[in-house]
C-alpha positions as a printed Julia matrix, in Angstrom:
192×3 Matrix{Float64}:
   9.39   -4.0    -3.9
   9.21   -7.75   -3.02
   5.88   -9.37   -2.42
   5.21  -10.54    1.15
   4.32  -13.95    2.33
   0.91  -15.1     0.95
  -0.76  -16.11    4.16
  -4.03  -14.2     4.22
  -7.31  -14.28    2.25
  -8.67  -11.1     0.79
 -12.48  -10.92    1.1
 -12.78   -8.66   -1.94
 -12.26   -8.85   -5.69
 -11.77   -5.06   -6.0
  -8.89   -4.39   -8.37
  -8.2    -1.22   -6.44
  -7.71   -3.07   -3.14
  -5.5    -5.76   -4.85
  -3.36   -3.02   -6.44
  -3.05   -1.12   -3.1
  -2.02   -4.22   -1.19
   0.69   -4.93   -3.87
   1.84   -1.33   -3.55
   2.78   -1.93    0.13
   4.3    -5.46   -0.65
   1.47   -7.75    0.36
  -0.16  -10.42   -1.87
  -3.29  -12.36   -0.77
  -2.97  -16.16   -0.78
  -6.53  -16.28   -2.22
  -9.26  -13.78   -3.17
 -12.7   -14.73   -1.92
 -15.24  -11.92   -2.4
 -17.82  -11.93    0.4
 -21.27  -12.17   -1.18
 -23.33  -10.69    1.63
 -26.45   -8.48    1.99
 -25.22   -4.92    2.01
 -28.6    -3.33    2.74
 -28.44   -0.35    5.08
 -30.45   -0.96    8.29
 -33.24    1.44    9.12
 -31.66    4.59   10.6
 -28.18    3.25   10.27
 -25.55    6.03    9.96
 -22.48    5.79    7.73
 -19.81    5.0    10.38
 -21.7     2.06   12.02
 -22.7     0.83    8.58
 -19.21    0.71    7.11
 -17.75   -0.92   10.26
 -20.57   -3.57   10.19
 -20.05   -4.29    6.57
 -16.24   -4.79    6.95
 -16.78   -7.04    9.99
 -19.49   -9.03    8.28
 -17.45   -9.52    5.12
 -14.42  -10.73    7.13
 -16.57  -12.94    9.33
 -18.36  -14.5     6.47
 -15.14  -15.6     4.7
 -13.44  -16.54    7.93
 -16.36  -18.91    8.79
 -15.79  -20.51    5.33
 -12.05  -20.71    5.86
 -11.23  -21.47    9.54
  -7.63  -21.05   10.79
  -6.86  -18.52    8.08
  -6.17  -14.81    8.33
  -8.95  -12.91    6.45
  -8.8    -9.33    5.39
 -11.92   -7.35    4.46
 -12.65   -3.7     3.82
 -15.68   -1.59    3.06
 -15.74    2.03    1.78
 -18.61    4.36    1.67
 -19.11    7.88    0.31
 -21.55    9.92    2.46
 -23.1    13.32    2.2
 -24.07   14.2     5.78
 -25.74   11.0     7.15
 -26.75    9.86    3.6
 -24.85    6.82    2.4
 -24.11    6.82   -1.3
 -24.34    3.26   -2.66
 -23.09    2.1    -6.08
 -25.19    3.59   -8.87
 -27.01    1.19  -11.1
 -27.24    3.49  -14.19
 -26.26    6.86  -15.62
 -29.22    8.65  -14.3
 -28.51    7.57  -10.66
 -24.85    8.51  -11.07
 -25.68   11.99  -12.45
 -27.79   12.54   -9.31
 -24.82   11.42   -7.04
 -22.51   13.81   -8.85
 -25.06   16.7    -8.52
 -25.37   15.94   -4.79
 -21.63   16.0    -4.22
 -20.9    18.9    -6.65
 -19.55   22.0    -4.86
 -19.76   20.49   -1.4
 -17.61   18.69    1.18
 -18.52   15.06    1.79
 -16.79   12.16    3.61
 -15.33    8.88    2.49
 -15.14    6.28    5.31
 -13.24    3.09    5.0
 -13.15    0.31    7.51
 -10.64   -2.51    7.32
 -11.09   -5.66    9.35
  -8.74   -8.56    9.87
  -9.84  -11.76   11.45
  -6.84  -13.71   12.53
  -6.23  -17.42   12.44
  -7.6   -17.79   15.96
 -10.84  -16.05   14.99
 -10.15  -12.66   16.71
 -11.33   -9.56   14.88
  -9.02   -6.54   14.54
 -10.58   -3.37   12.96
  -9.52    0.14   12.02
 -11.68    2.87   10.45
 -10.52    6.0     8.55
 -12.6     9.03    7.6
 -11.5    11.44    4.89
 -13.12   14.8     4.01
 -13.21   15.69    0.29
 -14.27   19.0    -1.15
 -15.47   18.82   -4.79
 -15.45   21.83   -7.0
 -18.92   22.84   -8.46
 -19.34   20.87  -11.63
 -20.83   22.36  -14.77
 -23.58   20.46  -16.62
 -20.95   19.57  -19.23
 -18.57   18.18  -16.6
 -21.37   16.2   -15.07
 -22.32   14.77  -18.47
 -18.77   13.94  -19.37
 -18.01   12.23  -16.11
 -21.15   10.14  -16.21
 -20.67    9.21  -19.87
 -17.08    8.12  -19.36
 -18.29    5.33  -16.96
 -15.23    5.12  -14.74
 -17.69    5.23  -11.76
 -19.19    1.87  -12.6
 -18.66   -0.76   -9.92
 -17.51    1.61   -7.27
 -19.32    3.62   -4.56
 -19.62    7.27   -5.63
 -16.65    7.64   -7.86
 -13.05    6.66   -8.57
 -10.78    9.41   -7.18
  -7.79    7.85   -8.95
  -9.42    8.62  -12.35
 -10.9    11.79  -13.85
 -12.4    12.7   -10.45
  -8.98   13.73   -9.18
  -9.32   16.82  -11.36
 -12.54   17.86   -9.64
 -11.25   17.55   -6.0
 -10.28   20.9    -4.61
  -9.35   19.69   -1.19
  -8.71   16.32    0.59
  -8.12   16.03    4.36
  -7.3    12.59    5.41
  -6.07    9.45    3.73
  -5.96    9.2    -0.07
  -5.49    5.39   -0.13
  -8.62    5.04    2.02
 -10.57    6.96   -0.61
  -9.32    4.6    -3.31
 -10.55    1.79   -1.22
  -8.11    0.54    1.46
  -6.37    2.55    4.15
  -2.72    1.35    3.68
  -1.22    2.43    7.04
  -3.98    0.71    9.02
  -3.92   -2.32    6.73
  -0.14   -2.71    7.04
  -0.28   -2.41   10.76
  -3.1    -5.03   11.04
  -1.26   -7.52    8.78
   2.02   -6.99   10.56
   0.26   -7.18   13.89
  -0.64  -10.89   13.22
   2.83  -11.72   11.97
   2.4   -11.24    8.25
   5.44   -9.45    6.97
């Protein structure tokens, strides 16, 4: 597949997002990760949080690069109204995996495009995932492997795929970028 015109900035250094964009034929002109405070506000629920993060990331980079199209995305794993942030160590990750083991949870991705004129366009996708009940050995093995490092919750495109018993929604959104919504946003501002 040929790569599209490079006329947008990606406000993320995520290898998964870059790979997904290339999969649908888009290549960012530049990669400018948005270094913003991602602290959850008191009482903030997952959907408003992920939408706020995507918009703030896009806005931050758009303010630094006026008259450019800027694409940002944020993805969270949530168990009920509890937002699962990136684990800092093996112990935290084991607790996350125990929490998700044998239950259905959501992965929410919000993609935001701020066009050259400063107008924000945003789409959000929610996917339900049921994970099989993990044995202590499976928990230990997954945590020890370390593929979860640097991502929110887990990487579904890795070993985790073997533990998912059901997925209802958008797989690419769980990886980190809802492709249908992203393509429509990019094409909507003339990026082909």
